[in-house]
Short mmCIF file of C-alpha atoms and ligand atoms in Angstrom, two decimals:
data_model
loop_
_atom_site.label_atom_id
_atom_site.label_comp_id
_atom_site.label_asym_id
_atom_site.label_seq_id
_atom_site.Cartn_x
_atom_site.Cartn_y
_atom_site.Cartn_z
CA UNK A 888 8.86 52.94 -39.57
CA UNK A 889 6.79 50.12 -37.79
CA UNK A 890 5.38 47.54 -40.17
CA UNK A 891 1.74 46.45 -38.90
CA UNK A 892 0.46 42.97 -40.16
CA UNK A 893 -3.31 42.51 -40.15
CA UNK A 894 -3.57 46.54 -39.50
CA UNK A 895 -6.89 46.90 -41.04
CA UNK A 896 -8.34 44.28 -39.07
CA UNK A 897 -10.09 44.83 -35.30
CA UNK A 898 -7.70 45.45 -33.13
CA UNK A 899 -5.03 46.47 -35.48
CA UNK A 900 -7.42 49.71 -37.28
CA UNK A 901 -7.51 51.26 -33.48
CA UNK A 902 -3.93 50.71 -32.96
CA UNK A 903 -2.91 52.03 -36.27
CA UNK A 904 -4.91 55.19 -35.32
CA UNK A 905 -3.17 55.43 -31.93
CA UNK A 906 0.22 55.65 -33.48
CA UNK A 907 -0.24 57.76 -36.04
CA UNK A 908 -2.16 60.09 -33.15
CA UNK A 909 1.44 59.68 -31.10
CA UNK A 910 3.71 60.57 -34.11
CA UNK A 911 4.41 57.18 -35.13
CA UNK A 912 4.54 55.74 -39.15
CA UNK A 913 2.80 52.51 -39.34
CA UNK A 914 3.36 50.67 -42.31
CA UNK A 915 0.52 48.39 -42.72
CA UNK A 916 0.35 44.68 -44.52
CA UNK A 917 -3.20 42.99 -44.83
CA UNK A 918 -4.52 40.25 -47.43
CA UNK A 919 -8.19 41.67 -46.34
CA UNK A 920 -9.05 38.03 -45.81
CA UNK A 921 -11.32 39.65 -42.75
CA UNK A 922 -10.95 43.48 -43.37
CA UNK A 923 -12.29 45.70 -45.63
CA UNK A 924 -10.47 48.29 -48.14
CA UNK A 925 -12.85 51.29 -46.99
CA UNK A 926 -11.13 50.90 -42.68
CA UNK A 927 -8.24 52.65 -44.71
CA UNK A 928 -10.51 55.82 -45.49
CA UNK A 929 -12.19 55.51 -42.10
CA UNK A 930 -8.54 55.52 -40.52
CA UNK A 931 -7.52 58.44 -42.55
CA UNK A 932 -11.15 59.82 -41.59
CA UNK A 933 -9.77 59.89 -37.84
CA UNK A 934 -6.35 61.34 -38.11
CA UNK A 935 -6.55 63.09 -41.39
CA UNK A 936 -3.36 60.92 -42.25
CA UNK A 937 -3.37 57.74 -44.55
CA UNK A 938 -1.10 54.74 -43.95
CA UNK A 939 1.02 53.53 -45.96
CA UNK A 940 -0.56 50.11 -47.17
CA UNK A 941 0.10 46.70 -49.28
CA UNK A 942 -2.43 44.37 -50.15
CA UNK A 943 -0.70 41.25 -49.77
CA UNK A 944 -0.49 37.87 -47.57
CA UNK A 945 2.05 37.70 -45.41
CA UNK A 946 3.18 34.27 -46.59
CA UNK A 947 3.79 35.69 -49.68
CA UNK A 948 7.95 35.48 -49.58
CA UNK A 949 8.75 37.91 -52.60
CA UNK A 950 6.40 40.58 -51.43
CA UNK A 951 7.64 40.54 -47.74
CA UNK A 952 11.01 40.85 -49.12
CA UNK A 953 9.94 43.57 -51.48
CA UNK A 954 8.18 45.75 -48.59
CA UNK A 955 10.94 45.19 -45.92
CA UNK A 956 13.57 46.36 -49.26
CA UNK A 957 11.76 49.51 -50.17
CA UNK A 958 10.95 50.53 -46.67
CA UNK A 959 13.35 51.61 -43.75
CA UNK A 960 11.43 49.17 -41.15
CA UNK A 961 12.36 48.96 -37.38
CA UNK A 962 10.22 46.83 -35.56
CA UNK A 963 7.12 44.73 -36.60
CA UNK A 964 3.46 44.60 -34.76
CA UNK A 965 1.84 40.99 -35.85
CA UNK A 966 -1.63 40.99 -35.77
CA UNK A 967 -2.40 39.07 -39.10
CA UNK A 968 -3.79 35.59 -38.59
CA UNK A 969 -7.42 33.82 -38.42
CA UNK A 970 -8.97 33.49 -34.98
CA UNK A 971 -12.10 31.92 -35.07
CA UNK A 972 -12.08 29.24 -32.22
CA UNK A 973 -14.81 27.00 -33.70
CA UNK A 974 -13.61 27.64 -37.47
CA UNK A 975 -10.13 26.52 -36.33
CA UNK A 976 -11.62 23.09 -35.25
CA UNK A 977 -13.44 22.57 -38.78
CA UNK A 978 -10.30 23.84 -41.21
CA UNK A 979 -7.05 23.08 -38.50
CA UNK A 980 -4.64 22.98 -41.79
CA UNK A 981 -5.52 26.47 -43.08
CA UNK A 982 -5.26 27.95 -39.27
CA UNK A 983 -1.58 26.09 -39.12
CA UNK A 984 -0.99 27.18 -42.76
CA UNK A 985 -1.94 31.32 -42.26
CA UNK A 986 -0.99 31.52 -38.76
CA UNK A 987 2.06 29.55 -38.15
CA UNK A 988 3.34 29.40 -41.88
CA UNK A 989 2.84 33.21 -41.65
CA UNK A 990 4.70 34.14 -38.92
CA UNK A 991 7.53 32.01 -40.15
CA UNK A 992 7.83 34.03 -43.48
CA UNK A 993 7.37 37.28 -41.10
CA UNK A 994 10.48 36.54 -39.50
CA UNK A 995 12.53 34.91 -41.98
CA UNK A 996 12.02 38.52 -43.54
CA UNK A 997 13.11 40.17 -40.81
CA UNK A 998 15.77 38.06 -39.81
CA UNK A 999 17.52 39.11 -43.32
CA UNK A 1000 16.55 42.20 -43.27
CA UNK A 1001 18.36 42.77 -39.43
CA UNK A 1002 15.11 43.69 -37.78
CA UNK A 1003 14.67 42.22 -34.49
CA UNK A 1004 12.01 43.70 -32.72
CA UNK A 1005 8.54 41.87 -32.61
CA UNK A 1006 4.89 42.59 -30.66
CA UNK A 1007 2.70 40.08 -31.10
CA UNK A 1008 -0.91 39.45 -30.74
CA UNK A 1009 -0.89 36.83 -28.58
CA UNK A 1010 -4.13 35.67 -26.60
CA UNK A 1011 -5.68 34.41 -22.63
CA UNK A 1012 -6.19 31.15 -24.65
CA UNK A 1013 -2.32 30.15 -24.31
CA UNK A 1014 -3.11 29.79 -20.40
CA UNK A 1015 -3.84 25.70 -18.82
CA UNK A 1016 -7.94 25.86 -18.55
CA UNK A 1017 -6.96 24.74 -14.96
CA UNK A 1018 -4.85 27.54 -13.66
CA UNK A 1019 -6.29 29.65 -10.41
CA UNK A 1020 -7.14 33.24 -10.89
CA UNK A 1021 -6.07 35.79 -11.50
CA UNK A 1022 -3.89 35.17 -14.02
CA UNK A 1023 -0.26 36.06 -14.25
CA UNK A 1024 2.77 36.20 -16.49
CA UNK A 1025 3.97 32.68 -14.49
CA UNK A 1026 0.68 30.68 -14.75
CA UNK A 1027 1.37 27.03 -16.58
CA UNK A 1028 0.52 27.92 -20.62
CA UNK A 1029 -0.69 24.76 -22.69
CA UNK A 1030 -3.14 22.53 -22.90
CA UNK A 1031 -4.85 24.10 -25.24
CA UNK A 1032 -8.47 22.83 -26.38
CA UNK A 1033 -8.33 24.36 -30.53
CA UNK A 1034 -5.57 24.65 -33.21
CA UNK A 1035 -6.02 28.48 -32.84
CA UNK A 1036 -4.93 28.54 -29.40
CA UNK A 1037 -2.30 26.20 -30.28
CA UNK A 1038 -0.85 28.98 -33.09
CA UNK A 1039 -0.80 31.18 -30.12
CA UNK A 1040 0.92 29.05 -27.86
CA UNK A 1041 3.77 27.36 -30.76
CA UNK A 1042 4.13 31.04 -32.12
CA UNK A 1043 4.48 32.61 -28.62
CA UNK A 1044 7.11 29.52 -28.25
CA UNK A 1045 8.88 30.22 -31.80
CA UNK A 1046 9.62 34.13 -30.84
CA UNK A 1047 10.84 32.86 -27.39
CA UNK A 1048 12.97 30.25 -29.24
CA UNK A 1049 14.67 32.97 -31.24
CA UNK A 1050 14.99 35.83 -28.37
CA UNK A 1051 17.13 32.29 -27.11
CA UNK A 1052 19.01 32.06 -29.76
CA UNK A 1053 20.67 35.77 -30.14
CA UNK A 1054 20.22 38.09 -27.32
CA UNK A 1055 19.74 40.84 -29.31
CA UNK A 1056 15.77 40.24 -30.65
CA UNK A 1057 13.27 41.23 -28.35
CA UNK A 1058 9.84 40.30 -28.77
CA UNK A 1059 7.00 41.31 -26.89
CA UNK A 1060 4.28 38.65 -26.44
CA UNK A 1061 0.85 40.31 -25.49
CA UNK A 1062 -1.79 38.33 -23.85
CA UNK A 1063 -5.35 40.04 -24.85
CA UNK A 1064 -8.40 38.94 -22.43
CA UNK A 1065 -11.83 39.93 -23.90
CA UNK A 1066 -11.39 42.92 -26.26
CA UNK A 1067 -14.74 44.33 -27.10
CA UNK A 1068 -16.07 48.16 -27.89
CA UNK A 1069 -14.87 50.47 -30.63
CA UNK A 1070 -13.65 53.71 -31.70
CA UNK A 1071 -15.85 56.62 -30.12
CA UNK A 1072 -16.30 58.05 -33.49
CA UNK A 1073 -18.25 54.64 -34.52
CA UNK A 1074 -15.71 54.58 -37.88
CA UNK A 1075 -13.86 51.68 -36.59
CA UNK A 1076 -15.34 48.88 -34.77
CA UNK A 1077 -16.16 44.83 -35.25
CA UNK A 1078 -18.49 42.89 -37.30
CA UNK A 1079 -17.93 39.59 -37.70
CA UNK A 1080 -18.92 37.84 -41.18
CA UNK A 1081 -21.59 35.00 -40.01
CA UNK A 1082 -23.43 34.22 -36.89
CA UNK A 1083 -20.86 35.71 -34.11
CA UNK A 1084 -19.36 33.00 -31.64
CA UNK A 1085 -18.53 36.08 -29.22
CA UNK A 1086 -20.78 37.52 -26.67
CA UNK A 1087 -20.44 41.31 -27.63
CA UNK A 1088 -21.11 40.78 -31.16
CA UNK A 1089 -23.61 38.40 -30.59
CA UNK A 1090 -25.39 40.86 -28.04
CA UNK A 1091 -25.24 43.59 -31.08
CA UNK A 1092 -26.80 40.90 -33.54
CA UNK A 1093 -30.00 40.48 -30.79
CA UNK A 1094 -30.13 43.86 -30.40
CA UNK A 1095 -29.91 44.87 -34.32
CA UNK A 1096 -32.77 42.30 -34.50
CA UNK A 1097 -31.14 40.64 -37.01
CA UNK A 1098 -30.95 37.78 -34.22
CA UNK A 1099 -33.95 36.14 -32.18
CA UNK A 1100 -32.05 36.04 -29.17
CA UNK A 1101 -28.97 35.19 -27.14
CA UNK A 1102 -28.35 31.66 -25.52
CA UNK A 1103 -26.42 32.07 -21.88
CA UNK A 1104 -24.09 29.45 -22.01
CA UNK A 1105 -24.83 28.54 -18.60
CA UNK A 1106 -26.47 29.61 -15.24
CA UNK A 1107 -24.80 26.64 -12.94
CA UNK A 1108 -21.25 28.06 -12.89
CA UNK A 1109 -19.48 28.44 -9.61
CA UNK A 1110 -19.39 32.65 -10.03
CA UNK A 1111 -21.45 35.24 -8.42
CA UNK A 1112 -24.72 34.50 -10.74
CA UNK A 1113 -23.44 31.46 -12.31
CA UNK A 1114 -23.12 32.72 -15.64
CA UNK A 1115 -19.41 32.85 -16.93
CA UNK A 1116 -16.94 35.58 -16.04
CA UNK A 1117 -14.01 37.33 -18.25
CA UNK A 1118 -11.97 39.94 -18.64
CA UNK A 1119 -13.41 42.40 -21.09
CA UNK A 1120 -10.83 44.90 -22.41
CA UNK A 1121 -12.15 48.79 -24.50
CA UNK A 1122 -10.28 47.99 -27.65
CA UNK A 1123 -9.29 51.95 -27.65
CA UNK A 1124 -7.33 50.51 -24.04
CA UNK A 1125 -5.60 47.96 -25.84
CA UNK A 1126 -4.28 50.38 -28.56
CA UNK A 1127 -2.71 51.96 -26.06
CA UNK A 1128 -0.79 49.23 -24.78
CA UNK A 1129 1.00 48.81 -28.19
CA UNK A 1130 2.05 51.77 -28.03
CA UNK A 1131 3.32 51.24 -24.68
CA UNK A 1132 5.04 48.20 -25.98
CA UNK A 1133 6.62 49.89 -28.71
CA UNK A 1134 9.03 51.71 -25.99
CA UNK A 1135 9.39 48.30 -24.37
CA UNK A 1136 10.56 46.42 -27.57
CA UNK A 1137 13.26 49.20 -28.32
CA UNK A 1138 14.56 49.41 -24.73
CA UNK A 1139 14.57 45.52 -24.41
CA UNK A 1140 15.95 42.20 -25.02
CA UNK A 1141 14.60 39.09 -24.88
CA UNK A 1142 10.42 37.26 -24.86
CA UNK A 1143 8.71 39.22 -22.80
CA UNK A 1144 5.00 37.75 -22.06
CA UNK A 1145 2.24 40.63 -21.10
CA UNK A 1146 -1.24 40.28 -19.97
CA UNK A 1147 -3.42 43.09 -21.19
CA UNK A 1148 -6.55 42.98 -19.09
CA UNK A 1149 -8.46 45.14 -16.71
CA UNK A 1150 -8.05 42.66 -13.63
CA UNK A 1151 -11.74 43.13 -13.44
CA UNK A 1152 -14.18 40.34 -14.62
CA UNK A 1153 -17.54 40.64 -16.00
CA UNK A 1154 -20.63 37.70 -15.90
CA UNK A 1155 -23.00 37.05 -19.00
CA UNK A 1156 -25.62 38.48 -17.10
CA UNK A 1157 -23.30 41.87 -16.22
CA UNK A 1158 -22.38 42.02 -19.37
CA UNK A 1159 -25.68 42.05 -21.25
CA UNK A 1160 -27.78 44.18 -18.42
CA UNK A 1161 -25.27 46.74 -18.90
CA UNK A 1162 -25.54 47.10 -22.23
CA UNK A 1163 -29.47 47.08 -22.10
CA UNK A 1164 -29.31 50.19 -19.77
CA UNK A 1165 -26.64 52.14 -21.42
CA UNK A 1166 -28.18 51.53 -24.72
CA UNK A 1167 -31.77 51.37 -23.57
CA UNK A 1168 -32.59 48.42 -25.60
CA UNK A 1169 -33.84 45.22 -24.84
CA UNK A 1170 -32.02 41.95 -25.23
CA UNK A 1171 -33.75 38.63 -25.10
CA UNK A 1172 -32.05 36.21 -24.02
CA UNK A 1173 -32.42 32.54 -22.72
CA UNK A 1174 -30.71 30.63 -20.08
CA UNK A 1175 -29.27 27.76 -22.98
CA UNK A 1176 -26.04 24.65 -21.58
CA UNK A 1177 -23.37 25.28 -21.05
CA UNK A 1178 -20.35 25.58 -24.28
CA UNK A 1179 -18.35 22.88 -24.51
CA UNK A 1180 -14.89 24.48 -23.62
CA UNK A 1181 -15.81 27.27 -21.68
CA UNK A 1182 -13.66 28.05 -18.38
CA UNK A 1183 -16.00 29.44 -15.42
CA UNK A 1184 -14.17 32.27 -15.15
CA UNK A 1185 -10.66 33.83 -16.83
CA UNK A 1186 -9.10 37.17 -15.92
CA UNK A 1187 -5.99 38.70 -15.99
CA UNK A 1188 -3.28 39.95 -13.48
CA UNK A 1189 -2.03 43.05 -15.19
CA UNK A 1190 0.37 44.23 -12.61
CA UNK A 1191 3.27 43.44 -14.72
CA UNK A 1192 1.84 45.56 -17.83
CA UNK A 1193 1.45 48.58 -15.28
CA UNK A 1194 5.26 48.05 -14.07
CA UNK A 1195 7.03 47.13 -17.66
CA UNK A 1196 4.52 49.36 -19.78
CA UNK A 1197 3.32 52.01 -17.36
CA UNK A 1198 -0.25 51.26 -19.22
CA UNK A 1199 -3.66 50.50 -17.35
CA UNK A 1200 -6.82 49.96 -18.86
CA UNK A 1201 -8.54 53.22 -18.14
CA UNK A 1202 -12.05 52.67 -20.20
CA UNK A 1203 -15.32 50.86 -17.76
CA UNK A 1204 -17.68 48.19 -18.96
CA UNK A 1205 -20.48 50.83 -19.53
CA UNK A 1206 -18.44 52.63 -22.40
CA UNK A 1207 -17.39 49.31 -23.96
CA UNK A 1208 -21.30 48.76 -24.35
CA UNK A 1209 -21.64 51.98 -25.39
CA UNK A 1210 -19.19 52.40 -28.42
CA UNK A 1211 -19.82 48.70 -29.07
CA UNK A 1212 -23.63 49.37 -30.10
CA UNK A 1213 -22.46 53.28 -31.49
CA UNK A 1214 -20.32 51.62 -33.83
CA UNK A 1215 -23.10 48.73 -34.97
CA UNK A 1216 -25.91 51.19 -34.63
CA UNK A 1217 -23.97 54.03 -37.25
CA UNK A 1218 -22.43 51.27 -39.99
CA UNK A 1219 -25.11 47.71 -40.52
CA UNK A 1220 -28.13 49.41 -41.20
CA UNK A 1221 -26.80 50.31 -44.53
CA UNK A 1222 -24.57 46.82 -45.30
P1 NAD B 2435 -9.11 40.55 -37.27
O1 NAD B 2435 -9.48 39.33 -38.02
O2 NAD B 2435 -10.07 41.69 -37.24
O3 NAD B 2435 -7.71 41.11 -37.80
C1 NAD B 2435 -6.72 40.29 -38.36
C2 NAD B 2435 -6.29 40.91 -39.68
O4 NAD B 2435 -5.27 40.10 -40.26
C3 NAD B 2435 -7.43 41.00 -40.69
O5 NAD B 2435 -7.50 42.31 -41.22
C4 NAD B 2435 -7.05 39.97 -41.76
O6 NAD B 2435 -7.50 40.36 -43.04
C5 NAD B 2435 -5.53 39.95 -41.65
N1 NAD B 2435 -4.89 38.70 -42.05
C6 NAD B 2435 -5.17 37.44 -41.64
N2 NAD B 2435 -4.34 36.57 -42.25
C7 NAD B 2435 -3.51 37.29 -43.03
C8 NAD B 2435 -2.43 36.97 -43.90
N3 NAD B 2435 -2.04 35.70 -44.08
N4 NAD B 2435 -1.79 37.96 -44.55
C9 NAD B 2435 -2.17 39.25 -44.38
N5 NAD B 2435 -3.18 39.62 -43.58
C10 NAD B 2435 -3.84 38.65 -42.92
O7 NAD B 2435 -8.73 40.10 -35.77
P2 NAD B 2435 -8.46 40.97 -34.49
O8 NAD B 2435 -9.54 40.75 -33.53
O9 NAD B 2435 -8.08 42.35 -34.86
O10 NAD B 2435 -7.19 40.21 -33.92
C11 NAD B 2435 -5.87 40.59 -34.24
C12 NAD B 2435 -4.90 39.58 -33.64
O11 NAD B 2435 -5.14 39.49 -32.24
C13 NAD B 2435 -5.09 38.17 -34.19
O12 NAD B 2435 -3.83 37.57 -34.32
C14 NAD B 2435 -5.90 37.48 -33.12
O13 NAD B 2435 -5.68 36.10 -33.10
C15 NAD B 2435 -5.35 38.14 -31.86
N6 NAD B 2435 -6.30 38.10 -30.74
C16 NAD B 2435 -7.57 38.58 -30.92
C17 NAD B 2435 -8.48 38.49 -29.86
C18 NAD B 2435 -9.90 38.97 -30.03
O14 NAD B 2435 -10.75 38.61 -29.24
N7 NAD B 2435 -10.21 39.80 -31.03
C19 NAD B 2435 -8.08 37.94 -28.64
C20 NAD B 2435 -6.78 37.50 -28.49
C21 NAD B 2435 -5.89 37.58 -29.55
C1 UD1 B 2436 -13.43 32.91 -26.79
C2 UD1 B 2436 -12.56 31.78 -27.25
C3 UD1 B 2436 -11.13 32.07 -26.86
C4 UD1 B 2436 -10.68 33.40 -27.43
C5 UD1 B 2436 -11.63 34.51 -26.98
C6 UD1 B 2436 -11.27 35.79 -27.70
C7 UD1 B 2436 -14.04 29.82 -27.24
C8 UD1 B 2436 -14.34 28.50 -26.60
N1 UD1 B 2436 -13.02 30.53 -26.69
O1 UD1 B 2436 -13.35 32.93 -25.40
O2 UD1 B 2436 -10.27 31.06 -27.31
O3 UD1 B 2436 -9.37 33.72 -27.00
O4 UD1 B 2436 -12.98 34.15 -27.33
O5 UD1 B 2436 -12.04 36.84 -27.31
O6 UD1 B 2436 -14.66 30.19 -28.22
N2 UD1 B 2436 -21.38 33.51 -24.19
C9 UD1 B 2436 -22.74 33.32 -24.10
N3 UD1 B 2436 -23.46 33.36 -25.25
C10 UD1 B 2436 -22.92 33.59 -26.47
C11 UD1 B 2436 -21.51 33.80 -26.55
C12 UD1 B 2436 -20.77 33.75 -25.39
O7 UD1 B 2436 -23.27 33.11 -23.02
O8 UD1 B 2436 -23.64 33.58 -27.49
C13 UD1 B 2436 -20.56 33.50 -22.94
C14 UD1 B 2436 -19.48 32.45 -22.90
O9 UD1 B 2436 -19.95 31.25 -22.40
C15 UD1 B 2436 -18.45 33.12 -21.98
C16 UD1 B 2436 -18.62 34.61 -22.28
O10 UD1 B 2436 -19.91 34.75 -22.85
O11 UD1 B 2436 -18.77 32.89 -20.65
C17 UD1 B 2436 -17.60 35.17 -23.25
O12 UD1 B 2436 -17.58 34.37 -24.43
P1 UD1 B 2436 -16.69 34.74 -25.71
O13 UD1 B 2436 -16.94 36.15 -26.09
O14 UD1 B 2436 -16.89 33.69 -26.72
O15 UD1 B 2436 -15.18 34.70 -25.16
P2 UD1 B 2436 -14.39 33.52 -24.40
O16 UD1 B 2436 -15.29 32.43 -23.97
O17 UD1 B 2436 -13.57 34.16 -23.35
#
């Protein structure tokens, strides 16, 4: 069995779904501090299977103890934690608290309970802003410019720490670019609480009409329009690589960083014009300054995922708009 933290969240509902399509038992832990109850019936919607579940927080010491007592667990996917960039500025102490205070009690657990196989959701943000592109596996980490994407990087350096210590944990540290779109069957997909910081959700806001328009963060940027350029990853895609990293984490020892990208990057301007003619709506938009932060460009290497994982993104940026909008267009009009 393969405990999931955060598993009714974004990225972990479509992972969830892709093990239990491949024969796998997820076991899922979530606090539904940014989930909701019903992605359990949507899941179960999908596969015609429901996961095993417990509401509770992962810092929560008795009740990790309890679920990794009554339950026969063999490796752990960690996706709980907050990961709002700007948020993380504002409230640093409840970022440090949930995300690093969480992951300690996550493998405290499993140190006593003898389980030493951990994927985690780490994140692009753990790279120096000043690295070249693309970016691999070796490129300097640190530096970073929020407390978020310093849980990444001091949790990414924790797991190492341990795999250190005794050979025999293994932990699997995947890098996520841009993830964006949603399960084809528009039961699963993203929508943030608030006014998004991200462009896809943002985008889905304008085009909802629930938002005037989006602000480009910038025209002046040295790409091939100027406006900024990423890595935007189907979320179904990145599913798949967990899986992929399951096989990994048995067969291996030690950290093991992974970039999960497309190697392919995406402008603003790409970006938005795509989804205005796969959707055939209109976006308004404005050419706004540039964020304070913002890289000109970030995108992955993946050539190490394709040789340690045999995985490669397989979905384009037209069906990321597509299922993006599918998922908005079938679920807000009624929330
Ligand atoms: P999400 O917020 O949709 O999912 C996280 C889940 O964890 C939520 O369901 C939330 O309720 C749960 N959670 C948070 N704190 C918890 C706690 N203390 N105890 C129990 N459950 C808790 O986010 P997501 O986009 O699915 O991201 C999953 C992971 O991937 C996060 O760790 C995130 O930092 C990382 N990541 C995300 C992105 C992205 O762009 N979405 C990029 C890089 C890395
Ligand atoms: C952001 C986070 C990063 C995190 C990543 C997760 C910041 C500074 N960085 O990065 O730490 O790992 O999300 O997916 O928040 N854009 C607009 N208008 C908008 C929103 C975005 O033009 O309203 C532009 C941005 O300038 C950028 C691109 O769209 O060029 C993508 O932005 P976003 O989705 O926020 O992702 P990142 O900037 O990569």
């Amino acid at each position: 069995m393969i405990l999931v933290t955060g598993g009714t969240g974004y990225i972990g509902s479509h992972t969830v779904v892709s093990m239990i399509e491949q024969g796998y038992e997820p076991l899922i832990v979530d606090n539904f501090v940014n989930s909701k109850p019903e992605v359990l019936d949507r899941i179960e919607m999908i596969t015609g299977k429901r996961p095993l579940f417990y509401e509770a927080d992962i810092r929560d010491e008795e009740k990790m103890e309890q679920i990794f007592t009554e339950h026969e667990i063999e490796a752990v996917i960690h996706f709980a934690g907050l990961k709002a960039v700007g948020e993380s500025v504002s409230i640093p102490l409840e970022y440090y608290d949930n995300n690093i205070n969480g992951t300690l009690v996550l493998l405290e657990t499993m140190k006593r309970h003898n389980v030493k196989k951990i994927i985690f959701s780490s994140s692009a943000t753990v790279y120096d802003r000043f690295n070249t592109m693309p970016l691999t596996e070796e490129s300097k980490t640190g530096n970073c410019t929020n407390p978020y994407g310093w849980t990444k990087f001091m949790i990414e350096e924790i797991i190492m720490d341990i795999c250190n210590a005794d050979s025999s944990w293994c932990g699997v540290l995947l890098r996520y670019f841009n993830p964006i779109g949603a399960h084809e069957s528009g039961l699963l997909g993203e929508d943030p609480q608030g006014i998004p910081n991200n462009l896809m959700p943002y985008i889905c806001r304008v085009a909802e009409g629930r938002l005037e328009k989006l602000s480009v963060y910038g025209d002046d940027y040295p790409t091939h329009d100027g406006t900024g350029v990423r890595d935007y990853i189907h979320v179904v895609d990145l599913a798949e690589g967990h899986i992929k990293a399951i096989d990994l984490v048995f067969r291996s020892n030690g950290a093991i960083p992974v970039n999960l990208g497309t190697g392919t990057g995406y402008s603003v301007m790409d970006v938005l014009n795509t989804f205005m003619e796969v959707n055939g709506i209109d976006v308004p938009y404005v050419i706004a300054g540039r964020r304070a932060g913002d890289i000109a460009e970030c995108y992955a290497d993946p050539s190490r995922a394709e040789e340690l994982l045999g995985w490669k993104a397989e979905f384009d940026l037209k069906k990321m708009c597509r299922d993006s909008w599918n998922f908005i267009a079938k679920n807000i009009k009624q929330s």
